[in-house]
Each structure stands twice: as C-alpha cells, then as structure tokens.
Amino acid sequence: MGVLSRIATSDGHGENCSYFDGWKAYDNDPYNPVDNPDGVIQMGLAENQLCHELMEEWVKKNPTASICTEEGASKFKDVAIFQDYHGLPAFTKAVAQFMEKVRGGRVKVNPDRIVMSGGATGAQELMAFCLADPGEAFLIPTPFYPGFARDFCWRTGVKLLPVECKSWNNYKVTRAALEAEYEKAEKANIKVKGLLITNPSNPLGTMMDRETLRELLVWINEKKIHLVCDEIFAGTVFSGEEFISVAEVFQEDPQSYDENLVHVVCSLSKDLGMPGFRVGIVYSYNDAVVRCGRRMSSFGLVSTQTQHLLAAMLSDDEFMSKLMVENAKRLSERHEKFTSGLAGVGIRCLESNAGLFCWMDLRRMLKEATVEEENKLWRVIIAEVKLNVSPGSSFHCSEPGWFRVCFANMDDETMQEALGRIRAFVSRVNEVEKKKKKKRWEKGLRLSMPKRFEEMSSMTPRGIMSPHSPLVQAT
Amino acid sequence: MTPPPRRKADAEEDSKTSSPPRRPSSGTGMRVIVPLQGLVQGRGGLVLGSVIPCALFYLLQFYLKRHRPSPSDEPAGPIPRTQSRSLLSPRGSSPPASASSRASAIAKASDSPYYAGNDKCSTDAYHAVSNPRGVIQLGLAENQLTLDLVRDWIESNLKESLLGDLQGELSIRGLATYHPFHGLMELKIAVAGFMHQVMQGSVSFNPSQIILASGATPVIENLSFCLGDPGNAFLIPSPYYPGFDRDIKLRTGIELIPVPCRSTDGFSLSIAALERAYTQAKKRGVKVRAVLVSNPSNPVGNLLSRETLYDLLDFVTEKNIHLISDEIYAGSNHGNGQFISVAEVVEAEDFDRSRVHIIYGLSKDLSLPGFRVGVLYSYNETVLAAARKMARFSSISVPTQRLLVSMLSDSKFIAEYLEKNRERLRKMYALFVDGLKQLGIECANSSGGFYCWADMSKYIRSYSEKGELELWDKLLNVAKINVTPGSACHCIEPGWFRCCFATLSERDIPVVMERIRSITESCKVNH
C-alpha cells in the first residue's frame, strides 16, 4: 500500500495516555442504573448536562428558529446555500452578545472580529497555525488539559513547553517560572512565540485574578510574544467572584499593551453544554490574524442550520439571562454536594468556583509520591471503584496524587452512586491501613503493601489498557 | 467540491479587483538544471565545464533557501502605536512577535481572480427586479435548480421542531452532548445508502469506511495530512478546481503539481503526461505521494472512462502511491456519458484497495453547501484511524446530522430528487451552451457538474494569460458577468473560461448572453 505521512502514523495525536484510556474503560463498560449498575461511571468527561431541559423547552417554543419546521422552512433556501465564512450576520452578532453577557457586560465584543471554527478544538488549532511555525513553541502553565497536545501541536508542528505551577501557592503562574522556562527555551534554540493559558483553569476550576492577568499581559508585552487565553469555561463560574476576562483587563488600559498580541478562544460546549453543535470561536485583536483565521475557518465552518438556531437562541436576552443564572445555581449545588460528600470521607478538593469538575487530593493514599504510584491508584479506582477519573500526570501535574473528577455530566442519582462507591473504597483503604499498623506494632517489622491492595491494583476489567497502550483503533 | 465562501469585500480587497490580479506564484521549489549536453553525450572533458557550474548553482540555491529572510522579522499588519513602548523596555532589541509565516503569506498574497470575482459579486449581486445592473454570478458552482424539492420535503416531513422527527422522540440531550466526531453511525448508514443511489446502484458502500466532516474542504485537507508530509506533492490533472490550492497547500505544506490536459484531447487525462510529471518531480527530489483526480472533473465536466480508471490504478500501484478520487459531482451527471466510480472498478478487479480514497459531500448533489457535510470513503485502515482522530477539528453539527438522517433515508424522495435534478441540469446546460454557440463561443464536451468550459480565445487580444485576464476583467467590470478564467484553474491554454449556469433561471440566460455579446462585439472590432 502507499506510504503514509508522519502525522498519520505517529502518536502525535496524544491519545495514548491515561486520560483517554479511562474513557476507553468507560466505553467498554458504561454505567447504567438499570442495565449495568456495576459499570464504570464516567467522571472524566467535562460535559455540562444540567440545564438541557431548559433549552429543550426554548426550542419547542420557538419553531421559526429551527428551519426544520413548517414555520421556519421559508428560511430554508437562504440558510442551505449560505456558506460565507464570515458566518450569518445574525449569528456573529448573537455570539458577540453572549460573550459580553458572560463577561458581565464589562467587555465590548466586536462581531467583526469573531472567527468561527469546528469547536474549541478547531479554534486552538487555528490559533497555532496562525501564530507559530513548525518547531516554534508556546509556554503553558501546568496542570493543563491533555487535549492541547493534539489540538495545538499535532498537525501544526508547534511545541508546548510546560511551566510548572505548584499546589502550595494554589498553582499561581509566577513571573519567575515563566522567565525560567523562557530562558531555557532560548538556550535550547527554541523560539517561543506565545503563552497559552486557560482561564478558568482546566483541571483546577480556579480563576485568575485581575492582578495576575495584568502581570501576564505586561510580561508577554515585554517579551513581545502572543497571549492566547482559552476562556471556554467562562460561563461555568458558579460562586464567589465574577469572571474576569483577559479582554476586560486589556480593554481597561489598551494603550499599555500591544493589541496584536491578545487572542481569546471560547465555545458553546461548556458554558451552555452544547458540544454537539460544534461551535468554536476565535476572537483576536490582531487584524491579520482575523483575516487569516477566517480563511482557515473554511476547514471547520459551523452548519448554517445551527448558526440560524443559535442566532435566535442567543439573542433571546430574557431566556439567556435566566439560563445562565440557573446554570450557575445548579453547578453550585452540584459542586457543594459532591465536595462535601468527599470531605465526609476525608478527601479534600482544591477550592474552586468554576468549571465542571473538581481537583481531588489523594496524595495521602499514595505509598510514595511518584507517578507510578499515582497510576497504580488510578488503575484501582477504575477497576475496583469503577469510576473514570483522570490522573494528574495526564495533565502534566508535577505533584503526583491529584485527580480531576467531573460531576456535571450526570444526574443526581448517579452522583450519589459515585459518592457511595468512593466512601466504600476509602473505608476499605482505611481498614487495610489500620490492619497494617496493627501488624507492624505487633511484629515490629516493616511490612510491604498489604496483599489485598496489591490484588486490587493488578485486577483489570475486560478491555482496559495500560497508560502506555499502543496506537488504538478508535471507536 | 465546495466552492469558497462569498466574502464581503474589505476596503483593501476592493482596490485589488480594479486591476487584473496577478496569478498566485506556484511555490518556491528549487529549479533543477539538467546537466548540459556534453555530460549526457559522455564527453568527459565537458564534465568539469558543466558539473561545476551546476554544483555551484545548487549550492547557491541551498544557501538562499537556508538564509531566506525570515518573514517573522516583519510585523504582521500595521504597526500599532503601542510598539514604541515596547522598544523602550530593556529587551527592546528583539522584533515583535508576528503571526506565523503561513499567516503572513496568506495576508499578503493577492487573491486569484476566482476569489476576487466572487467578492465583487457579493457586494453587487444581480437581481432581475431590484438590481438589474448588478453582477451576474457565473463563478460559483452552486445548484439552485432543485432546492425547492428539498425545502418541500422538510416542510412536509418535519412538522415539529428540530427535536421531533420521523424517528420519534429526540431530546436536546441527544442533540447537544458529545458524539463521535467522525459522524453518527445512523448518518453514515444513510450516507452510504445515498451514495449507492447516486451512483445508480453500481457500488455498495460500507458505513464503517466512512468519515464525515464539515464539508469536502476539511475532508480533502484531513486526507492530505494523512497521505503526505510537508514538501511532498500530489499530481493533479489541470485545469483543476482553484479551491484545491487552498484546501491542500495552505496548512499541510504539500505541493500540487499540475499535469496539463489539452483541448486537442478534449482535456482528458493522459497517463503519459502523468508519467512525465512524476519523473520530473523525482528529478527535482520531490516525493510524489498521490494522484488527485476529479470525476466528473471541474472545471471541464469530463467523466473518466473505465479504461482510464484501470490505467490510473495501474499507475499508482506501480509507483506505490495513492489515488484520490474527488467524486463530489457524481450525482450531477446530466450528459450522455456514464459515471463510473473508482470504487466500482476497485471492487470488481483485483487492485490494491488500500491506496484508494474517495471524496464526496452533500454540497453539490443535494445542494446543501451551508450544512457542511463532507465524506471521506477509504479502504485504508490506518488512514481511517488517523482521519477519525482528525475529525474533531471539523465535525458536523449534530442537529444537522439528525435532520439529514431522516432526509437521506427517504429513498423514494432521493430517487425522485436525483432524477429531477439531472433533468433540470440537462435543460439548463443545453440552453446555456446553445446561447454561447450563437455568439460564436464553443464549449468543450462535458457531462457533469454545474458549469461549461467555454473557449473564448478568439476574443482575447494576445494569446497569453495577460490577454485572458484582460478579457476576464472586461467581462467582470464592464459586462458585469463573473466567470472564472482558465488561468485561475491552472489551464495552460489561454482563453478558456468556466461559466456556472445552475444558479440561473431560464429568463436570465438571454440577459447573460446579451452582456457577453457586448464584449465579444467590441473585441471583434478591435481585432
């Protein structure tokens, strides 16, 4: 057969890591309260299913928005043949309105700067293609979303250089850490083109404060590199301070910064829980990037049928306000229930007020603070507790023992079931610990890991793969 | 193939359309000097005389390539006033971070007439009543002749909102959550059935060999990423669809090597020409990875014969490369020829299938370019696995997928639709070509697509690309007709133009012919 490209035959897609292996475990044995009550519960997918019935109601009440109805079909022809990559004007206007709303009305969003793409995945790739050449690099604070390796790097040839952040100061991005990594790259002859941050953070669920954003803007201006801010979780802030966008900080004092360096990525997949619609947005203050990005958006245009529907939904101000308030409320409740359930068994989570997940601290359950031990524990959680959670190492977290757990992609009952399993697991571990201590006390010898624990860690359900599995046939 | 989108003219781009735009450069590959005659004739004494200058030339090329001034030294876009501040900082000596060289090249490149003409149309579109002096668009291969049938189907079959359809209850949960990025299985099954109908039952398509993406544009790009590394090349018979230059070259770094077809052969593909182009590329040190053909072809509208398909398959097998067959106009075959898909040949005979890939979509045959539905059909498991992962960059909106499952599964409607579509295309084609004939303009024989390939060479002042573009400019700015000049399609014979007729109604045709006549008359006078 003909020779294939390096891209097709390499592992650059980054899908052979524990993050995705957990999903595969879920795919092979998915939980269902009736048909498969012992299956794996999916807690590794950051999806927001909490407000779907509100949107369903809206769609039913607004038949003209959907061209698939008698009332709406008159628009059909115009919509079906429209393929201008500027997008339907009503759509970009509505998206701009929505983005302003999410940012508390404190940011002015110009619809003419909106470039659409195939989901945030496509938006990140578009940014990489526009801002960097193969071999050049972007700095990225850890921990970060594993998909960036694929979205930002796979087909673009751009590198991501992790900048370590630590839990002791709540993973704050420090100037010193950025400088160190930048200099290291310079010494290795790698050209750093920009900094990629996610705010609110995935997997931490925390937000950057105004001061930090200002410092970052100052730093990138000094270095004359780009700042790409992934604000995909902006609309999932459910308590505490309001979300501050980098656009807000920039617009407060535009004279101090070079606008050609500031870019925002967002989408409707998280805020509104509409990943199936595949709407990704690139918003850049750089005219050349907007022009170039628009031409590239031909590779991932949003279906005009969807644009038409969303134009109507997003500009229904009353509905959107109600939706966002309700969304925040439900996320807050869910977060509260989940974290207090965990606290009840002594599991602490990083304090957070955004995102669809929490960052769980299981360091005390590790024998040693190593990635191997974290992976062992992770395999036990998948196999024995039957929860798909995502280990910190897959997010390039430098401290082993942290896990990301998603809680917004399920109903209440499933969440209670998950908590129940965690409680049972923790009490088993505590039991084992007690027995171990007792034995040690009795025998005065240091024993190795209890047999039961070893048994659990070597148990594998059908179909699970190791974190280092070879190229997998996708579903 | 999905035509590029109509764009609102920016102020910058407007000024470009007033003068004939330059043809975009065809790349910066090294030029090879074939060793001089002396060497070939084995006269050793001339070796030094010919090899040394050649070697020096190669070295010069290498040096220039390596030390080409980096485009990233220039800032992208206008220099903002805030730059002065950054120059005061302690590290102020380094230049500002610009966009990538890809982005800068795109931003600076002058548009081909293909895009420039479309821009002009979108700002001054013809309308029989409200804008009779507007620009008539014959440059976008769209088919509006049978859209009314699709609309009627929707009206009568989807009485409820997008949540309710023929298949029963759908909740927004079913629409809005994550789904396989390479397409819902139900849609793949429906698409396989649709393709089977389009190709008149000659091939059965296996849904698990289908990858769906948001348009044929990302399909061809994804496939290119799978088949070639930057610097590799695809051979492509010319004239070809101008959009391929963007779809394939823009981000993958793959070169397109045109293989010219001639009017004397009816613009049909010659294997000898392919062979020559392959050898020349090899001499230049460029690895050819695939042959890309369009069948029915664009802009000519030819069909590939069974024999040519066999020859093509032999060729790619011998060279150990891939064959990409863009069959997006398969259902728009209105002529007398019979459309034969490469799938039909490959399944009937004992060819190595793993090198065959088909591109399809719903933008042409079902007139739904806005919905963004493209299809990759491949026999190669590794390509399918990689393309599945790439699908997440260009996934089809799930609500659109659901709508189409219903529509494509209604095989009675599809059969009626395809029949009516062919009929209307046939009629319009005949009227249009006839109209041109009366003006003394002959068209190449064609069977498929929404366009005709017209020979206006006797009306161009000089038999060159310049002459052709002058005529194109007159047609656009004086007669206000947007057609696509052959040079934008990489045709080596000047004077050919692609005219799309499927967005016209019958009463528009005399208007178009009258306008063309005004130009051809004035050209006759000048000769």
Short mmCIF file of C-alpha atoms in Angstrom, two decimals, chain A residues 1-9 13 15-16 20 23 45-47 49-53 55-57 59-60 63 66-71 73-74 76-86 89 112 117-119 121-122 125-126 128-134 136 145 150-152 154-158 179 182-183 186 191-193 221-226 232 254-261 269-270 273-279 286-289 291-292 295-296 298-307 309 313 409-411 471-475, chain B residues 2-8 10 12-13 70-73 76-83 85-87 89-104 106-107 109 111 140-144 147 150-151 154-155 158-164 169-173 175-182 214 217-218 220-222 224-230 246-248 250-252 289 320-322 352 354-355 357 363-364 367-372 380-383 385-390 392-401 403 407:
data_model
loop_
_atom_site.label_atom_id
_atom_site.label_comp_id
_atom_site.label_asym_id
_atom_site.label_seq_id
_atom_site.Cartn_x
_atom_site.Cartn_y
_atom_site.Cartn_z
CA MET A 1 0.00 0.00 0.00
CA GLY A 2 1.11 3.60 -0.48
CA VAL A 3 3.34 5.25 2.08
CA LEU A 4 1.54 7.36 4.69
CA SER A 5 2.50 10.63 6.33
CA ARG A 6 4.31 11.00 9.66
CA ILE A 7 1.22 12.61 11.09
CA ALA A 8 -0.92 9.60 10.23
CA THR A 9 1.48 7.04 11.61
CA HIS A 13 -2.38 12.89 18.49
CA GLU A 15 -4.47 9.92 22.68
CA ASN A 16 -2.36 7.16 24.16
CA PHE A 20 -8.06 8.74 27.15
CA TRP A 23 -12.56 6.88 28.56
CA LEU A 45 -15.65 14.00 30.64
CA ALA A 46 -16.18 17.66 31.35
CA GLU A 47 -19.66 17.99 29.97
CA GLN A 49 -25.85 18.36 31.21
CA LEU A 50 -27.51 20.27 33.99
CA CYS A 51 -29.68 22.67 32.02
CA HIS A 52 -30.69 20.74 28.97
CA GLU A 53 -34.40 20.68 29.66
CA MET A 55 -33.00 24.62 26.22
CA GLU A 56 -35.34 21.92 25.00
CA GLU A 57 -38.28 23.97 26.17
CA VAL A 59 -36.54 25.11 21.07
CA LYS A 60 -40.08 23.77 21.28
CA PRO A 63 -40.26 26.84 15.91
CA SER A 66 -35.33 25.82 13.57
CA ILE A 67 -35.66 25.64 9.82
CA CYS A 68 -36.88 22.10 10.23
CA THR A 69 -40.41 23.20 10.93
CA GLU A 70 -43.31 24.46 8.87
CA GLU A 71 -42.90 27.89 10.36
CA ALA A 73 -38.93 26.33 6.42
CA SER A 74 -39.34 29.57 4.49
CA PHE A 76 -34.56 27.16 4.31
CA LYS A 77 -33.20 28.15 0.93
CA ASP A 78 -31.19 31.10 2.20
CA VAL A 79 -29.72 29.06 5.00
CA ALA A 80 -28.99 25.94 2.99
CA ILE A 81 -26.85 27.64 0.36
CA PHE A 82 -25.13 30.20 2.57
CA GLN A 83 -21.51 29.25 3.05
CA ASP A 84 -19.74 32.55 3.60
CA TYR A 85 -17.05 32.07 6.18
CA HIS A 86 -17.97 35.33 7.86
CA PRO A 89 -24.51 38.14 10.42
CA ASP A 112 -16.48 41.55 13.00
CA SER A 117 -14.23 27.13 13.79
CA GLY A 118 -15.02 23.47 14.39
CA GLY A 119 -15.41 23.55 18.16
CA THR A 121 -10.57 22.04 19.28
CA GLY A 122 -10.56 23.61 15.83
CA GLU A 125 -5.52 24.52 16.13
CA LEU A 126 -6.36 27.57 14.06
CA ALA A 128 -1.48 27.60 16.42
CA PHE A 129 -1.48 27.67 12.61
CA CYS A 130 -1.83 31.44 12.59
CA LEU A 131 0.65 32.33 15.28
CA ALA A 132 3.51 29.86 15.04
CA ASP A 133 5.56 27.92 12.55
CA PRO A 134 6.59 24.25 12.92
CA GLU A 136 8.31 27.08 17.41
CA TYR A 145 -5.91 19.93 29.52
CA ARG A 150 -3.40 17.19 19.97
CA ASP A 151 -5.24 20.44 19.34
CA PHE A 152 -2.29 22.79 19.44
CA TRP A 154 -0.39 17.53 16.31
CA ARG A 155 -0.81 18.81 12.79
CA THR A 156 0.77 22.19 13.31
CA GLY A 157 4.23 21.07 14.40
CA VAL A 158 4.18 23.65 17.20
CA GLU A 179 11.13 33.58 32.89
CA TYR A 182 11.54 31.12 28.51
CA GLU A 183 15.30 31.28 29.09
CA GLU A 186 16.18 30.32 24.34
CA LYS A 191 11.71 30.20 19.53
CA VAL A 192 8.91 30.94 21.98
CA LYS A 193 6.00 32.55 20.14
CA ASN A 221 4.36 42.58 26.05
CA GLU A 222 7.89 42.73 27.36
CA LYS A 223 8.79 39.55 25.57
CA LYS A 224 6.72 40.55 22.53
CA ILE A 225 5.01 37.18 22.37
CA HIS A 226 1.36 36.29 21.94
CA ILE A 232 -14.10 28.08 27.33
CA PRO A 254 -5.39 49.31 25.84
CA GLN A 255 -2.59 51.87 25.47
CA SER A 256 -0.33 49.82 27.69
CA TYR A 257 -0.45 46.67 25.62
CA ASP A 258 0.06 45.67 22.02
CA GLU A 259 -3.35 44.58 20.78
CA ASN A 260 -1.79 42.40 18.11
CA LEU A 261 -0.70 40.00 20.82
CA SER A 269 -19.59 23.41 24.50
CA LYS A 270 -19.08 24.05 28.20
CA GLY A 273 -23.50 22.37 27.35
CA MET A 274 -23.79 22.19 23.58
CA PRO A 275 -20.71 20.31 22.44
CA GLY A 276 -22.72 18.58 19.74
CA PHE A 277 -23.27 21.86 17.94
CA ARG A 278 -19.52 22.23 17.27
CA VAL A 279 -19.25 25.96 17.73
CA ASN A 286 -4.98 41.34 15.57
CA ASP A 287 -6.41 42.18 12.13
CA ALA A 288 -4.02 39.95 10.21
CA VAL A 289 -4.89 37.01 12.43
CA ARG A 291 -8.19 37.74 8.15
CA CYS A 292 -6.02 34.66 8.04
CA ARG A 295 -9.80 31.86 5.51
CA MET A 296 -8.74 28.90 7.58
CA SER A 298 -13.32 27.06 5.86
CA PHE A 299 -11.90 23.92 7.36
CA GLY A 300 -14.40 23.92 10.20
CA LEU A 301 -17.41 26.09 9.46
CA VAL A 302 -20.46 25.73 11.63
CA SER A 303 -23.51 24.40 9.81
CA THR A 304 -25.77 27.30 8.88
CA GLN A 305 -28.73 25.42 10.26
CA THR A 306 -27.05 25.54 13.66
CA GLN A 307 -26.00 29.16 13.19
CA LEU A 309 -30.91 28.30 15.52
CA MET A 313 -31.50 31.48 20.99
CA ASN A 409 -22.33 15.23 33.21
CA MET A 410 -24.70 13.08 35.22
CA ASP A 411 -27.91 13.20 37.17
CA LEU A 471 -1.99 3.06 18.89
CA VAL A 472 -5.61 2.23 19.47
CA GLN A 473 -8.32 1.67 16.93
CA ALA A 474 -10.75 4.47 17.62
CA THR A 475 -14.41 3.62 18.04
CA THR B 2 -17.46 23.12 -2.05
CA PRO B 3 -16.71 26.47 -3.64
CA PRO B 4 -15.07 29.00 -1.38
CA PRO B 5 -17.48 31.19 0.52
CA ARG B 6 -18.62 34.51 -0.82
CA ARG B 7 -16.85 37.17 1.14
CA LYS B 8 -17.76 40.70 1.98
CA ASP B 10 -12.84 44.58 2.55
CA GLU B 12 -8.26 46.54 0.73
CA GLU B 13 -9.52 43.74 -1.41
CA SER B 70 12.61 35.17 7.93
CA PRO B 71 9.10 36.53 7.39
CA SER B 72 8.73 36.64 11.15
CA ASP B 73 11.13 39.56 11.25
CA ALA B 76 2.13 41.40 10.76
CA GLY B 77 -0.39 44.12 10.00
CA PRO B 78 0.02 47.85 10.61
CA ILE B 79 2.47 48.83 13.31
CA PRO B 80 0.42 49.79 16.35
CA ARG B 81 1.34 52.90 18.30
CA THR B 82 1.97 50.85 21.43
CA GLN B 83 5.03 49.28 19.80
CA ARG B 85 6.59 51.46 24.39
CA SER B 86 7.99 48.01 23.92
CA LEU B 87 11.03 49.43 22.23
CA SER B 89 11.99 48.09 27.51
CA PRO B 90 15.37 46.60 28.44
CA ARG B 91 14.95 43.76 25.97
CA GLY B 92 13.71 46.11 23.30
CA SER B 93 16.08 44.95 20.60
CA SER B 94 14.11 41.84 19.60
CA PRO B 95 11.41 42.29 16.95
CA PRO B 96 7.74 41.95 17.96
CA ALA B 97 6.18 38.52 17.69
CA SER B 98 4.34 38.43 14.45
CA ALA B 99 1.93 35.89 13.13
CA SER B 100 3.32 32.70 11.61
CA SER B 101 4.88 32.77 8.17
CA ARG B 102 1.82 30.88 6.95
CA ALA B 103 -0.44 33.67 8.16
CA SER B 104 1.76 36.41 6.77
CA ILE B 106 -1.87 34.45 3.29
CA ALA B 107 -2.36 38.02 4.39
CA ALA B 109 -0.90 37.09 -1.21
CA ASP B 111 -6.23 36.87 -4.44
CA LEU B 140 -19.73 29.85 -8.09
CA ALA B 141 -20.60 26.23 -8.73
CA GLU B 142 -23.83 26.12 -6.84
CA ASN B 143 -27.05 24.47 -7.85
CA GLN B 144 -30.28 26.21 -7.02
CA LEU B 147 -33.56 23.35 -3.87
CA VAL B 150 -35.59 19.76 -0.59
CA ARG B 151 -37.46 22.57 1.09
CA ILE B 154 -38.67 19.42 5.02
CA GLU B 155 -41.99 21.21 5.24
CA LEU B 158 -40.71 17.70 9.89
CA LYS B 159 -43.85 19.21 11.28
CA GLU B 160 -42.44 19.59 14.74
CA SER B 161 -39.36 21.40 15.88
CA LEU B 162 -35.90 20.05 15.36
CA LEU B 163 -36.42 17.90 18.38
CA GLY B 164 -39.12 15.77 16.89
CA GLU B 169 -38.58 11.34 20.43
CA LEU B 170 -35.41 13.31 20.45
CA SER B 171 -34.31 15.38 23.36
CA ILE B 172 -31.82 18.15 23.26
CA ARG B 173 -29.62 15.86 25.28
CA LEU B 175 -28.53 16.67 20.08
CA ALA B 176 -26.26 18.68 22.24
CA THR B 177 -23.96 16.22 24.02
CA TYR B 178 -20.67 14.89 22.68
CA HIS B 179 -20.96 12.32 19.91
CA PRO B 180 -18.40 10.53 17.77
CA PHE B 181 -16.67 13.32 15.96
CA HIS B 182 -16.44 11.41 12.71
CA SER B 214 -17.91 19.65 7.97
CA THR B 217 -12.93 21.18 2.22
CA PRO B 218 -11.80 19.70 5.56
CA ILE B 220 -9.51 16.87 1.46
CA GLU B 221 -7.28 18.65 3.97
CA ASN B 222 -7.51 15.84 6.53
CA SER B 224 -3.77 15.33 2.69
CA PHE B 225 -2.42 15.43 6.25
CA CYS B 226 -2.64 11.63 6.27
CA LEU B 227 -1.01 10.99 2.94
CA GLY B 228 1.83 13.47 2.71
CA ASP B 229 4.46 15.24 4.76
CA PRO B 230 5.37 18.91 4.17
CA ARG B 246 -6.16 26.47 -0.59
CA ASP B 247 -7.54 23.16 0.66
CA ILE B 248 -4.35 21.22 0.09
CA LEU B 250 -2.48 26.14 2.81
CA ARG B 251 -1.62 24.32 6.02
CA THR B 252 -0.27 20.91 5.05
CA ARG B 289 2.53 10.73 -2.71
CA ASN B 320 3.40 2.84 -4.83
CA ILE B 321 1.38 5.99 -4.32
CA HIS B 322 -2.25 6.80 -3.53
CA ASP B 352 -4.72 -2.96 -4.05
CA SER B 354 -5.63 0.41 0.41
CA ARG B 355 -4.35 3.14 -1.84
CA HIS B 357 -9.71 7.16 -1.31
CA SER B 363 -22.89 20.41 -1.18
CA LYS B 364 -23.36 19.65 -4.87
CA SER B 367 -27.47 21.48 -2.94
CA LEU B 368 -26.78 21.94 0.74
CA PRO B 369 -23.40 23.65 0.97
CA GLY B 370 -24.46 25.60 4.03
CA PHE B 371 -24.97 22.47 6.09
CA ARG B 372 -21.34 21.46 5.76
CA ASN B 380 -7.13 2.03 4.20
CA GLU B 381 -7.49 1.24 7.90
CA THR B 382 -4.57 3.39 9.02
CA VAL B 383 -5.89 6.38 7.12
CA ALA B 385 -7.92 5.61 12.12
CA ALA B 386 -5.96 8.83 11.71
CA ALA B 387 -8.82 10.62 9.94
CA ARG B 388 -11.19 9.65 12.75
CA LYS B 389 -8.95 11.46 15.20
CA MET B 390 -8.70 14.47 12.93
CA ARG B 392 -12.77 16.52 15.81
CA PHE B 393 -11.27 19.58 14.15
CA SER B 394 -14.12 19.70 11.67
CA SER B 395 -17.13 17.86 12.96
CA ILE B 396 -20.65 18.27 11.60
CA SER B 397 -23.19 19.88 13.92
CA VAL B 398 -25.27 17.11 15.43
CA PRO B 399 -28.68 18.71 14.78
CA THR B 400 -27.76 18.89 11.11
CA GLN B 401 -26.73 15.25 11.16
CA LEU B 403 -32.01 16.20 10.05
CA MET B 407 -33.88 13.01 4.62
#
